[in-house]
Tab-separated table of C-alpha atoms in Angstrom:
chain	number	residue	atom	x	y	z
R	1	MET	CA	-23.377	-6.330	-7.976
R	2	SER	CA	-23.982	-9.440	-5.845
R	3	LEU	CA	-24.053	-12.938	-7.194
R	4	ASN	CA	-25.704	-15.913	-5.500
R	5	LEU	CA	-23.732	-19.017	-4.597
R	6	LYS	CA	-24.705	-20.880	-7.735
R	7	SER	CA	-23.489	-18.191	-10.135
R	8	ALA	CA	-20.255	-17.715	-8.198
R	9	MET	CA	-19.593	-21.434	-8.338
R	10	VAL	CA	-20.254	-21.510	-12.069
R	11	ARG	CA	-17.772	-18.675	-12.635
R	12	CYS	CA	-15.016	-20.347	-10.625
R	13	GLY	CA	-16.243	-23.856	-11.420
R	14	PHE	CA	-14.228	-26.762	-12.690
R	15	VAL	CA	-11.209	-24.653	-13.683
R	16	ALA	CA	-10.722	-23.476	-10.088
R	17	LEU	CA	-10.944	-27.047	-8.834
R	18	LEU	CA	-8.340	-28.175	-11.359
R	19	PHE	CA	-5.992	-25.318	-10.411
R	20	PHE	CA	-6.466	-26.124	-6.746
R	21	LEU	CA	-5.643	-29.814	-7.167
R	22	LEU	CA	-2.508	-28.972	-9.137
R	23	ALA	CA	-1.435	-26.414	-6.544
R	24	CYS	CA	-1.907	-28.894	-3.694
R	25	GLN	CA	0.603	-31.172	-5.401
R	26	ARG	CA	3.167	-28.359	-5.055
R	27	GLU	CA	2.826	-27.940	-1.290
R	28	THR	CA	6.037	-26.900	0.411
R	29	SER	CA	7.302	-26.832	3.959
R	30	ALA	CA	8.673	-23.872	5.884
R	31	ASP	CA	10.681	-25.219	8.811
R	32	PHE	CA	11.807	-21.832	10.185
R	33	SER	CA	15.471	-22.606	9.386
R	34	HIS	CA	15.904	-19.994	6.654
R	35	GLY	CA	19.355	-18.858	7.758
R	36	GLU	CA	20.599	-17.501	11.040
R	37	PRO	CA	18.300	-15.013	12.813
R	38	GLU	CA	19.173	-11.352	13.078
R	39	TYR	CA	18.369	-9.121	16.022
R	40	LEU	CA	16.912	-5.649	16.486
R	41	GLN	CA	17.549	-3.563	19.590
R	42	VAL	CA	14.598	-1.525	20.881
R	43	GLY	CA	15.675	0.365	23.993
R	44	ASP	CA	16.853	-2.277	26.452
R	45	GLU	CA	14.927	-5.043	24.664
R	46	TYR	CA	15.984	-7.305	21.795
R	47	LEU	CA	13.802	-8.703	19.024
R	48	GLU	CA	14.679	-11.805	17.031
R	49	ILE	CA	14.223	-11.354	13.271
R	50	ALA	CA	13.466	-14.694	11.595
R	51	THR	CA	12.310	-15.616	8.095
R	52	VAL	CA	9.354	-18.008	8.439
R	53	ALA	CA	8.523	-18.403	4.720
R	54	GLN	CA	10.440	-17.591	1.538
R	55	GLY	CA	10.351	-18.023	-2.227
R	56	LEU	CA	6.871	-16.421	-2.384
R	57	GLU	CA	5.189	-14.428	-5.159
R	58	VAL	CA	4.423	-10.975	-3.719
R	59	PRO	CA	2.508	-11.855	-0.537
R	60	TRP	CA	-0.040	-9.038	-0.281
R	61	GLY	CA	-2.574	-9.734	2.478
R	62	MET	CA	-2.113	-11.677	5.729
R	63	GLY	CA	-4.423	-12.847	8.502
R	64	LEU	CA	-4.070	-15.039	11.582
R	65	PHE	CA	-6.370	-17.883	12.595
R	66	GLU	CA	-5.438	-20.014	15.605
R	67	ASN	CA	-1.955	-21.397	14.829
R	68	GLN	CA	-2.060	-20.505	11.131
R	69	LEU	CA	-1.013	-17.540	9.061
R	70	LEU	CA	-3.179	-17.216	5.950
R	71	PHE	CA	-1.844	-15.034	3.141
R	72	THR	CA	-2.479	-14.100	-0.477
R	73	GLU	CA	-0.046	-13.992	-3.388
R	74	ILE	CA	-0.760	-11.374	-6.029
R	75	GLY	CA	-0.979	-13.887	-8.883
R	76	GLY	CA	-4.033	-15.613	-7.406
R	77	GLN	CA	-3.075	-18.098	-4.685
R	78	VAL	CA	-4.112	-18.181	-1.028
R	79	LYS	CA	-1.812	-20.160	1.272
R	80	SER	CA	-1.709	-21.207	4.913
R	81	LEU	CA	1.437	-21.403	7.037
R	82	ASN	CA	1.320	-23.530	10.184
R	83	LEU	CA	3.132	-21.476	12.812
R	84	ASN	CA	3.864	-24.565	14.944
R	85	ASN	CA	5.580	-26.793	12.389
R	86	GLY	CA	6.202	-24.519	9.394
R	87	GLN	CA	4.060	-26.523	6.953
R	88	MET	CA	2.798	-24.386	4.091
R	89	LYS	CA	0.018	-25.358	1.690
R	90	THR	CA	-2.152	-23.795	-0.989
R	91	ILE	CA	-5.799	-23.518	0.085
R	92	LEU	CA	-7.246	-21.679	-2.935
R	93	VAL	CA	-6.293	-20.739	-6.490
R	94	LEU	CA	-8.327	-18.073	-8.281
R	95	PRO	CA	-8.024	-18.637	-12.048
R	96	ASP	CA	-9.632	-15.338	-13.102
R	97	VAL	CA	-7.313	-12.920	-11.299
R	98	PHE	CA	-6.095	-10.084	-13.515
R	99	THR	CA	-2.643	-8.866	-12.556
R	100	ARG	CA	-0.388	-6.302	-14.193
R	101	THR	CA	1.860	-4.122	-12.036
R	102	THR	CA	-0.371	-3.387	-9.011
R	103	PRO	CA	-3.696	-5.204	-9.730
R	104	GLY	CA	-4.133	-8.823	-8.653
R	105	LEU	CA	-5.190	-10.816	-5.611
R	106	LEU	CA	-4.790	-8.211	-2.891
R	107	ASP	CA	-5.986	-8.238	0.706
R	108	LEU	CA	-7.392	-10.931	2.975
R	109	VAL	CA	-9.082	-10.788	6.366
R	110	VAL	CA	-10.076	-13.749	8.567
R	111	GLN	CA	-13.005	-13.932	10.954
R	112	GLN	CA	-11.949	-14.915	14.482
R	113	GLN	CA	-13.492	-17.158	17.158
R	114	LYS	CA	-15.383	-19.354	14.723
R	115	GLU	CA	-14.823	-23.061	14.097
R	116	LYS	CA	-15.186	-22.492	10.352
R	117	PRO	CA	-14.463	-18.794	9.887
R	118	TYR	CA	-15.315	-16.582	6.971
R	119	VAL	CA	-12.346	-15.393	4.918
R	120	PHE	CA	-12.826	-12.265	2.807
R	121	LEU	CA	-10.723	-11.553	-0.296
R	122	HIS	CA	-10.372	-8.593	-2.633
R	123	TYR	CA	-9.006	-9.092	-6.141
R	124	THR	CA	-9.100	-7.563	-9.604
R	125	ARG	CA	-10.370	-9.384	-12.686
R	126	LYS	CA	-11.425	-8.600	-16.230
R	127	GLN	CA	-15.090	-8.229	-17.148
R	128	ASP	CA	-15.065	-8.030	-20.925
R	129	SER	CA	-12.580	-5.184	-21.554
R	130	LEU	CA	-12.996	-3.584	-18.123
R	131	VAL	CA	-11.042	-4.150	-14.923
R	132	VAL	CA	-13.250	-4.655	-11.873
R	133	SER	CA	-12.487	-5.011	-8.168
R	134	THR	CA	-14.322	-7.927	-6.582
R	135	LEU	CA	-15.045	-8.608	-2.910
R	136	MET	CA	-15.502	-12.316	-2.142
R	137	ARG	CA	-16.432	-14.286	0.979
R	138	TYR	CA	-15.314	-17.883	1.588
R	139	THR	CA	-15.549	-20.344	4.463
R	140	TYR	CA	-12.344	-21.925	5.767
R	141	ASP	CA	-12.791	-25.564	6.826
R	142	GLY	CA	-9.187	-25.922	7.991
R	143	GLN	CA	-8.048	-27.407	4.677
R	144	GLU	CA	-9.350	-25.153	1.912
R	145	LEU	CA	-11.544	-22.152	1.170
R	146	ILE	CA	-15.048	-23.243	0.166
R	147	ASP	CA	-18.535	-21.822	-0.488
R	148	PRO	CA	-17.599	-18.703	-2.498
R	149	LYS	CA	-20.022	-15.779	-2.382
R	150	GLU	CA	-19.479	-12.522	-4.235
R	151	LEU	CA	-20.462	-9.611	-2.009
R	152	LEU	CA	-19.704	-6.552	-4.114
R	153	GLN	CA	-18.103	-5.467	-7.352
R	154	ILE	CA	-16.820	-1.965	-8.093
R	155	LYS	CA	-14.801	-0.136	-10.708
R	156	GLY	CA	-11.197	-1.305	-11.037
R	157	ALA	CA	-8.216	-0.010	-12.976
R	158	LEU	CA	-4.573	-0.670	-13.830
R	159	GLY	CA	-3.685	1.171	-10.624
R	160	HIS	CA	-5.175	2.711	-7.490
R	161	ASN	CA	-7.326	-0.274	-6.527
R	162	GLY	CA	-6.666	0.262	-2.819
R	163	GLY	CA	-7.768	-3.011	-1.402
R	164	ARG	CA	-7.399	-3.245	2.384
R	165	LEU	CA	-10.037	-5.083	4.404
R	166	LEU	CA	-10.866	-4.957	8.102
R	167	LEU	CA	-13.314	-6.854	10.347
R	168	ASP	CA	-14.991	-5.484	13.467
R	169	ASP	CA	-17.252	-8.231	14.873
R	170	ASP	CA	-20.136	-8.503	12.386
R	171	LEU	CA	-19.013	-5.532	10.275
R	172	LEU	CA	-16.665	-5.541	7.295
R	173	TYR	CA	-14.803	-2.428	6.123
R	174	TRP	CA	-13.350	-2.159	2.628
R	175	ALA	CA	-10.878	0.625	1.750
R	176	THR	CA	-11.161	1.230	-1.993
R	177	GLY	CA	-8.862	3.147	-4.340
R	178	ASP	CA	-10.020	5.904	-6.665
R	179	ALA	CA	-9.281	3.682	-9.705
R	180	ALA	CA	-6.937	6.424	-11.031
R	181	ASP	CA	-10.023	8.556	-11.734
R	182	ASN	CA	-10.073	11.965	-10.054
R	183	THR	CA	-13.864	12.211	-10.369
R	184	GLN	CA	-14.511	9.359	-7.931
R	185	ALA	CA	-13.221	10.239	-4.460
R	186	GLN	CA	-15.312	13.409	-4.016
R	187	ASP	CA	-18.540	11.848	-5.321
R	188	SER	CA	-20.257	10.276	-2.327
R	189	THR	CA	-22.619	8.360	-4.642
R	190	THR	CA	-19.779	6.228	-6.041
R	191	LEU	CA	-17.829	3.495	-4.225
R	192	ASN	CA	-14.253	4.307	-5.285
R	193	GLY	CA	-11.905	6.423	-3.177
R	194	LYS	CA	-13.961	5.495	-0.128
R	195	ILE	CA	-14.119	3.419	3.015
R	196	LEU	CA	-17.139	1.144	2.712
R	197	ARG	CA	-18.975	-0.503	5.641
R	198	MET	CA	-21.221	-3.578	5.371
R	199	HIS	CA	-22.512	-6.660	7.141
R	200	LEU	CA	-20.749	-9.970	6.542
R	201	ASP	CA	-23.361	-10.964	3.952
R	202	GLY	CA	-22.695	-7.791	1.953
R	203	SER	CA	-25.833	-5.947	3.082
R	204	ILE	CA	-25.805	-2.286	4.141
R	205	PRO	CA	-26.091	-1.632	7.904
R	206	THR	CA	-29.058	0.501	8.880
R	207	ASP	CA	-26.790	2.690	11.036
R	208	ASN	CA	-24.408	3.631	8.215
R	209	PRO	CA	-23.880	7.404	8.121
R	210	ILE	CA	-25.549	7.735	4.694
R	211	PRO	CA	-28.836	5.763	4.713
R	212	GLY	CA	-28.875	3.030	2.067
R	213	SER	CA	-25.195	3.583	1.151
R	214	TYR	CA	-22.031	1.574	1.799
R	215	VAL	CA	-20.048	4.815	2.105
R	216	TYR	CA	-18.579	5.434	5.563
R	217	ALA	CA	-15.947	8.088	4.696
R	218	TRP	CA	-14.555	9.487	1.429
R	219	GLY	CA	-11.931	11.648	-0.243
R	220	PHE	CA	-9.167	9.010	-0.482
R	221	ARG	CA	-6.658	8.415	-3.295
R	222	ASN	CA	-5.211	4.937	-2.799
R	223	ILE	CA	-5.375	3.401	0.676
R	224	GLN	CA	-2.723	0.745	1.295
R	225	GLY	CA	-2.824	0.511	5.105
R	226	PHE	CA	-5.856	0.027	7.346
R	227	THR	CA	-6.196	-0.839	11.036
R	228	MET	CA	-8.402	-0.423	14.095
R	229	THR	CA	-7.674	-0.172	17.820
R	230	PRO	CA	-9.554	-2.230	20.444
R	231	GLU	CA	-11.394	1.001	21.294
R	232	GLY	CA	-12.699	1.252	17.729
R	233	ASP	CA	-10.491	4.051	16.381
R	234	LEU	CA	-9.931	3.501	12.664
R	235	TYR	CA	-6.772	4.551	10.774
R	236	SER	CA	-5.798	4.491	7.110
R	237	ALA	CA	-2.518	5.053	5.253
R	238	GLU	CA	-2.577	6.174	1.632
R	239	HIS	CA	-0.314	7.163	-1.218
R	240	GLY	CA	-0.137	10.799	-2.156
R	241	ASP	CA	0.706	11.948	-5.644
R	242	ALA	CA	4.175	13.529	-5.745
R	243	ILE	CA	3.827	14.772	-2.156
R	244	GLU	CA	1.903	14.207	1.065
R	245	ASP	CA	1.559	10.509	1.759
R	246	GLU	CA	-0.893	10.327	4.645
R	247	VAL	CA	-2.024	8.559	7.786
R	248	ASN	CA	-5.607	9.493	8.651
R	249	TRP	CA	-7.751	9.032	11.737
R	250	VAL	CA	-10.968	7.940	10.005
R	251	ARG	CA	-14.397	9.007	11.240
R	252	PRO	CA	-17.851	8.538	9.710
R	253	LEU	CA	-18.995	11.126	7.165
R	254	HIS	CA	-15.576	12.806	7.117
R	255	ASN	CA	-14.129	13.935	3.802
R	256	TYR	CA	-10.335	13.543	3.549
R	257	GLY	CA	-9.904	15.882	0.625
R	258	TRP	CA	-8.485	14.081	-2.393
R	259	PRO	CA	-8.090	15.396	-5.067
R	260	LEU	CA	-9.102	18.909	-3.931
R	261	ILE	CA	-6.706	18.868	-0.986
R	262	GLU	CA	-3.611	16.720	-0.591
R	263	GLY	CA	-2.163	16.171	2.874
R	264	LEU	CA	-2.017	19.115	5.263
R	265	HIS	CA	-4.157	22.153	4.475
R	266	ASP	CA	-1.154	24.430	4.062
R	267	THR	CA	-1.524	26.293	0.772
R	268	PRO	CA	-3.821	29.252	0.002
R	269	GLU	CA	-5.666	27.147	-2.581
R	270	GLU	CA	-6.283	24.337	-0.090
R	271	GLU	CA	-7.362	26.750	2.637
R	272	ALA	CA	-9.875	28.252	0.199
R	273	VAL	CA	-11.317	24.818	-0.567
R	274	GLU	CA	-11.484	23.941	3.127
R	275	GLY	CA	-13.310	27.185	3.771
R	276	ILE	CA	-16.119	26.089	1.459
R	277	GLU	CA	-16.406	22.462	2.603
R	278	ARG	CA	-15.021	21.065	5.836
R	279	MET	CA	-12.324	18.440	5.166
R	280	SER	CA	-10.165	16.474	7.586
R	281	GLU	CA	-6.379	16.740	7.769
R	282	PRO	CA	-4.118	13.705	8.185
R	283	ILE	CA	-2.463	13.082	11.543
R	284	ARG	CA	0.844	12.521	9.721
R	285	SER	CA	2.055	13.292	6.203
R	286	TRP	CA	5.347	12.783	4.361
R	287	THR	CA	7.076	14.745	1.623
R	288	PRO	CA	9.046	13.278	-0.118
R	289	VAL	CA	6.645	10.380	-0.280
R	290	ILE	CA	7.479	7.057	1.373
R	291	ALA	CA	4.768	4.893	-0.302
R	292	PRO	CA	3.070	3.639	2.887
R	293	ALA	CA	1.720	0.103	2.646
R	294	GLY	CA	0.380	-2.193	5.374
R	295	MET	CA	-0.442	-0.910	8.840
R	296	ALA	CA	-1.261	-2.593	12.163
R	297	TYR	CA	-2.068	-1.439	15.675
R	298	TYR	CA	0.300	-2.770	18.348
R	299	GLY	CA	-1.411	-3.145	21.719
R	300	SER	CA	0.718	-5.856	23.320
R	301	ASP	CA	2.939	-5.535	26.389
R	302	ALA	CA	5.544	-7.808	24.751
R	303	ILE	CA	7.490	-4.920	23.186
R	304	SER	CA	6.881	-2.257	25.809
R	305	GLN	CA	8.248	0.708	23.835
R	306	TRP	CA	5.900	0.008	20.936
R	307	LYS	CA	2.678	-0.473	22.888
R	308	GLY	CA	-0.044	1.918	21.733
R	309	SER	CA	1.618	2.534	18.351
R	310	LEU	CA	0.759	2.172	14.691
R	311	LEU	CA	3.159	-0.125	12.830
R	312	LEU	CA	3.585	1.079	9.244
R	313	VAL	CA	5.627	-0.557	6.475
R	314	THR	CA	6.629	1.209	3.275
R	315	LEU	CA	7.490	0.444	-0.332
R	316	LYS	CA	9.498	3.403	-1.610
R	317	SER	CA	11.567	4.015	1.526
R	318	GLN	CA	11.652	0.239	2.221
R	319	SER	CA	11.183	0.729	5.942
R	320	PHE	CA	9.355	-0.415	9.077
R	321	ARG	CA	8.011	2.528	11.093
R	322	VAL	CA	6.593	2.813	14.593
R	323	LEU	CA	4.200	5.758	14.988
R	324	SER	CA	3.535	6.330	18.692
R	325	LEU	CA	0.025	7.630	19.379
R	326	ASP	CA	-0.939	10.028	22.140
R	327	GLN	CA	-3.158	8.813	24.967
R	328	ALA	CA	-6.333	9.714	23.110
R	329	GLY	CA	-5.079	7.964	19.981
R	330	HIS	CA	-5.742	10.949	17.741
R	331	GLN	CA	-2.250	12.376	17.245
R	332	ILE	CA	1.175	10.894	16.491
R	333	ARG	CA	3.729	11.798	19.174
R	334	SER	CA	6.852	10.315	17.602
R	335	GLU	CA	8.103	8.247	14.685
R	336	ARG	CA	10.862	5.627	14.743
R	337	VAL	CA	12.236	4.145	11.513
R	338	TYR	CA	13.874	0.725	11.099
R	339	PHE	CA	15.283	-1.500	8.327
R	340	SER	CA	15.554	1.179	5.598
R	341	ASN	CA	16.723	-0.566	2.389
R	342	ARG	CA	17.596	-3.731	4.354
R	343	TYR	CA	14.786	-6.077	3.309
R	344	GLY	CA	13.560	-4.170	0.262
R	345	ARG	CA	9.972	-3.164	-0.344
R	346	ILE	CA	7.707	-4.139	2.564
R	347	ARG	CA	4.053	-4.729	1.720
R	348	THR	CA	2.104	-5.936	4.758
R	349	VAL	CA	2.383	-6.059	8.552
R	350	ILE	CA	0.199	-7.715	11.202
R	351	ALA	CA	0.469	-8.037	14.984
R	352	ALA	CA	-0.383	-11.326	16.703
R	353	PRO	CA	-2.149	-11.469	20.093
R	354	ASN	CA	1.038	-12.832	21.726
R	355	GLY	CA	3.020	-9.764	20.630
R	356	ASP	CA	4.775	-11.331	17.623
R	357	ILE	CA	4.856	-9.223	14.457
R	358	TYR	CA	4.862	-10.540	10.886
R	359	PHE	CA	5.720	-8.515	7.791
R	360	SER	CA	6.105	-9.479	4.135
R	361	THR	CA	8.470	-8.237	1.439
R	362	SER	CA	7.368	-7.199	-2.048
R	363	ASN	CA	10.561	-7.528	-4.094
R	364	GLN	CA	9.200	-9.849	-6.790
R	365	ASP	CA	6.666	-7.258	-7.884
R	366	TRP	CA	6.780	-4.967	-10.904
R	367	ASN	CA	9.043	-2.317	-9.350
R	368	PRO	CA	11.982	-3.883	-7.444
R	369	GLN	CA	14.502	-1.423	-6.066
R	370	PRO	CA	18.284	-1.567	-6.703
R	371	GLY	CA	19.838	-4.651	-5.100
R	372	PHE	CA	16.572	-6.600	-5.025
R	373	PRO	CA	15.081	-9.168	-5.252
R	374	LEU	CA	17.338	-11.234	-2.992
R	375	PRO	CA	17.605	-14.999	-3.617
R	376	GLN	CA	15.106	-15.792	-0.837
R	377	ASP	CA	12.505	-13.209	-1.912
R	378	ASP	CA	9.717	-12.810	-1.415
R	379	ARG	CA	9.450	-13.778	2.229
R	380	ILE	CA	7.505	-13.399	5.459
R	381	ILE	CA	9.577	-12.246	8.435
R	382	ARG	CA	8.729	-12.525	12.136
R	383	LEU	CA	9.755	-10.120	14.912
R	384	ARG	CA	9.641	-11.673	18.386
R	385	LYS	CA	10.907	-10.476	21.751
R	386	THR	CA	13.807	-12.594	22.976
R	387	SER	CA	15.769	-12.946	26.200
R	388	ALA	CA	18.976	-13.293	24.186
R	389	ALA	CA	21.617	-10.584	24.463
R	390	PRO	CA	23.336	-10.763	21.055
R	391	GLN	CA	26.702	-9.211	20.354
R	392	HIS	CA	25.417	-7.468	17.254
R	393	ALA	CA	21.963	-5.970	16.719
R	394	ILE	CA	20.331	-3.660	14.174
R	395	GLN	CA	19.628	-0.185	15.531
R	396	GLN	CA	16.962	2.400	14.842
R	397	ASP	CA	17.689	4.337	11.645
R	398	ALA	CA	19.157	7.819	11.900
R	399	ASN	CA	16.901	10.735	11.026
R	400	GLY	CA	16.988	11.525	7.323
R	401	GLU	CA	18.019	14.809	5.761
R	402	ASP	CA	15.523	17.539	4.965
R	403	ILE	CA	15.037	16.818	1.269
R	404	LEU	CA	12.793	19.831	0.736
R	405	ALA	CA	15.725	22.060	1.704
R	406	ALA	CA	18.116	20.336	-0.715
R	407	ASN	CA	19.331	21.864	-3.970
R	408	ASP	CA	21.455	18.930	-5.110
R	409	GLY	CA	20.083	17.444	-8.353
R	410	ALA	CA	21.178	13.888	-7.555
R	411	VAL	CA	19.486	13.987	-4.130
R	412	LEU	CA	16.303	15.497	-5.539
R	413	TYR	CA	16.174	13.037	-8.453
R	414	LYS	CA	16.648	10.054	-6.125
R	415	ASN	CA	13.835	11.162	-3.823
R	416	PHE	CA	11.277	12.492	-6.302
R	417	CYS	CA	11.958	10.728	-9.613
R	418	ALA	CA	13.884	7.474	-9.224
R	419	SER	CA	11.052	5.355	-7.813
R	420	CYS	CA	9.326	5.664	-11.206
R	421	HIS	CA	12.055	6.429	-13.749
R	422	GLN	CA	14.664	4.356	-11.844
R	423	LEU	CA	18.126	5.435	-10.756
R	424	ASP	CA	19.540	4.707	-14.218
R	425	GLY	CA	16.770	6.599	-16.020
R	426	GLN	CA	15.559	3.443	-17.778
R	427	GLY	CA	11.992	3.651	-16.413
R	428	VAL	CA	9.694	0.624	-16.293
R	429	PRO	CA	8.542	-0.684	-19.715
R	430	GLU	CA	4.937	0.333	-20.487
R	431	VAL	CA	4.545	1.754	-16.966
R	432	PHE	CA	6.978	4.690	-16.621
R	433	PRO	CA	8.895	6.142	-19.604
R	434	ALA	CA	12.674	5.955	-19.975
R	435	LEU	CA	14.238	9.396	-19.799
R	436	GLN	CA	16.817	8.611	-22.483
R	437	GLN	CA	13.979	8.211	-24.990
R	438	SER	CA	12.118	11.360	-24.009
R	439	VAL	CA	12.188	13.960	-26.761
R	440	LEU	CA	10.361	16.349	-24.462
R	441	ALA	CA	13.015	16.103	-21.730
R	442	GLN	CA	15.709	17.141	-24.219
R	443	ASP	CA	14.184	20.620	-24.451
R	444	GLY	CA	14.868	22.484	-21.204
R	445	ASP	CA	11.843	24.779	-21.422
R	446	GLN	CA	9.471	21.919	-22.263
R	447	PHE	CA	10.968	19.797	-19.488
R	448	ALA	CA	10.408	22.640	-17.004
R	449	ARG	CA	6.764	22.969	-18.084
R	450	LEU	CA	6.294	19.226	-17.715
R	451	LEU	CA	7.593	19.282	-14.146
R	452	LEU	CA	5.450	22.301	-13.311
R	453	THR	CA	2.187	20.956	-14.762
R	454	GLY	CA	2.420	17.153	-14.780
R	455	THR	CA	0.937	15.051	-17.573
R	456	ALA	CA	-2.792	14.976	-16.792
R	457	GLY	CA	-4.795	14.973	-20.028
R	458	ARG	CA	-1.753	14.816	-22.309
R	459	GLY	CA	-2.448	11.345	-23.727
R	460	LYS	CA	0.581	9.534	-25.102
R	461	ALA	CA	4.084	10.407	-23.968
R	462	SER	CA	6.749	11.644	-26.371
R	463	ASP	CA	7.832	8.053	-27.062
R	464	GLY	CA	4.344	7.297	-28.442
R	465	ILE	CA	3.243	5.023	-25.566
R	466	ALA	CA	0.095	5.673	-23.521
R	467	TYR	CA	1.285	5.104	-19.944
R	468	PRO	CA	-1.306	3.964	-17.389
R	469	GLN	CA	-0.684	6.721	-14.825
R	470	ASP	CA	-0.229	10.471	-15.084
R	471	MET	CA	2.875	12.153	-13.720
R	472	ALA	CA	2.229	14.556	-10.864
R	473	SER	CA	3.062	18.246	-10.896
R	474	PHE	CA	6.233	19.210	-9.018
R	475	ASP	CA	5.451	22.915	-8.795
R	476	PHE	CA	5.889	22.727	-5.008
R	477	LEU	CA	9.666	22.638	-5.648
R	478	ASN	CA	11.325	26.008	-6.137
R	479	ASP	CA	12.945	27.176	-9.372
R	480	GLN	CA	16.470	26.295	-8.254
R	481	GLN	CA	15.427	22.765	-7.264
R	482	LEU	CA	13.618	22.138	-10.559
R	483	SER	CA	16.621	23.476	-12.454
R	484	ALA	CA	18.856	21.094	-10.464
R	485	ILE	CA	16.687	18.083	-11.370
R	486	ILE	CA	16.588	19.010	-15.061
R	487	ASN	CA	20.339	19.544	-15.191
R	488	TYR	CA	21.006	16.267	-13.384
R	489	VAL	CA	18.827	14.358	-15.879
R	490	ASN	CA	20.500	16.169	-18.760
R	491	SER	CA	24.017	15.463	-17.551
R	492	GLU	CA	23.383	11.824	-16.631
R	493	PHE	CA	21.053	10.642	-19.389
R	494	LEU	CA	20.665	13.157	-22.213
R	495	LYS	CA	23.868	15.223	-22.531
R	496	THR	CA	21.973	18.393	-23.457
R	497	GLN	CA	22.409	22.034	-22.452
R	498	PRO	CA	21.792	23.149	-18.859
R	499	ILE	CA	18.822	25.295	-17.827
R	500	SER	CA	18.947	28.056	-15.204
R	501	ALA	CA	16.566	28.798	-12.343
R	502	PRO	CA	15.409	32.066	-14.032
R	503	GLN	CA	14.461	30.043	-17.130
R	504	VAL	CA	12.331	27.772	-14.946
R	505	ASN	CA	10.766	30.835	-13.333
R	506	ALA	CA	9.897	32.235	-16.754
R	507	GLN	CA	7.993	29.042	-17.564
R	508	ARG	CA	6.243	29.181	-14.186
R	509	ASP	CA	5.120	32.761	-14.827
R	510	GLU	CA	3.916	31.897	-18.334
R	511	ILE	CA	1.826	29.009	-17.004
R	512	LYS	CA	0.255	31.273	-14.362
R	513	SER	CA	-0.649	33.856	-16.992
R	514	GLN	CA	-2.480	31.351	-19.203
């Protein structure tokens, strides 16, 4: 639903102006002296790692314009950081942002090569009792964001709002989440679980693949990374359920499978679905999941080993990854991993024309990992090639173990359960249940069935709380692995009797027979 300028101004109105004036009084300065720099070694080259802004509230989207870095904070502020002198100021406050766990003020994209560029924002807000995702366009006059225009409004939710934006000349792409509703992504008549394509005024291009529709591609769960090469190849990164996080090479009219197919088409059930309707596989998938977030294409000569790669940052594995593309740009040749657990959750990454790279942490959000947030969180960090030859430098991370071959309960719990239920089993209040309070988990057979089937359609959990997101099925793990997880939870948190792999298998067989 589009609103004209007058109605958008009325909605934001005097309250937004008041918030903006108050925020401007709290302007701060980032002088690039946030501690001593660190260094990263990449082959024979060294990169300086410097914090350029800190003390932020979950910076989510970032965009460059001339000498400025514009970024959003999830609670509703847009700020600019002068990359020459470090001055930081608030340029917009949105008073109607709705944020709880993952909703809020999400991505931002800035038009280039314009004296007063358009800036596009995506955020969630409440409309009566409903959550909606709103796409807004502003003009940046160098001091503040003005002239708001609402371009589009779609279904929102307490999770899976996607939110990445991308500009290609006079075209705007919006990667939307499925709003935690499995009926959306496969319905090409809806706008959730899709990549949408529009003109900068919100109108539908006449050359869109479906005439009269915003839909460019579909079958997505929750896209968190989105980038395009100079040649026009489009890539997305999205969260899987319990398995198969994905990077996709996105093409018009392609269906990427969710929820009928997840990740690679490698099970008999998925192959049967693909035989009925053609669906596109990812060019990379991960199990256990890594929670991919922001993504950028690196085309600069500055860091020679990374040229022609996708830069991907992650939340769960807290890493910075370099995915080297083949010459055609349609396959990933290699993957290098850096900074695992060093800076915490990493939300967004962008590459500047001069070869500098900026990424932001996300440790002040709803799900900080053990050891975080740090006193300076959240922050924006810059990677820049340097001629220095430091004595000490961070190295590429070692390859991880094959978790899918593990039978150790502690290892399996850490990789498949702890990101939600936490290492100590305490969960996240009103988001993920605490295991100590789970009556269901105290019964081995019921616990096995829960892991095999997930919680879809079950309503309230055993502690009486209706949690906002279903738990996935873990039936891809074998009986011995599921038994190991159950026994680890029992020994660490519940002190109940162990369960054997044959007992798990009996529950699996019973479920199949129903």
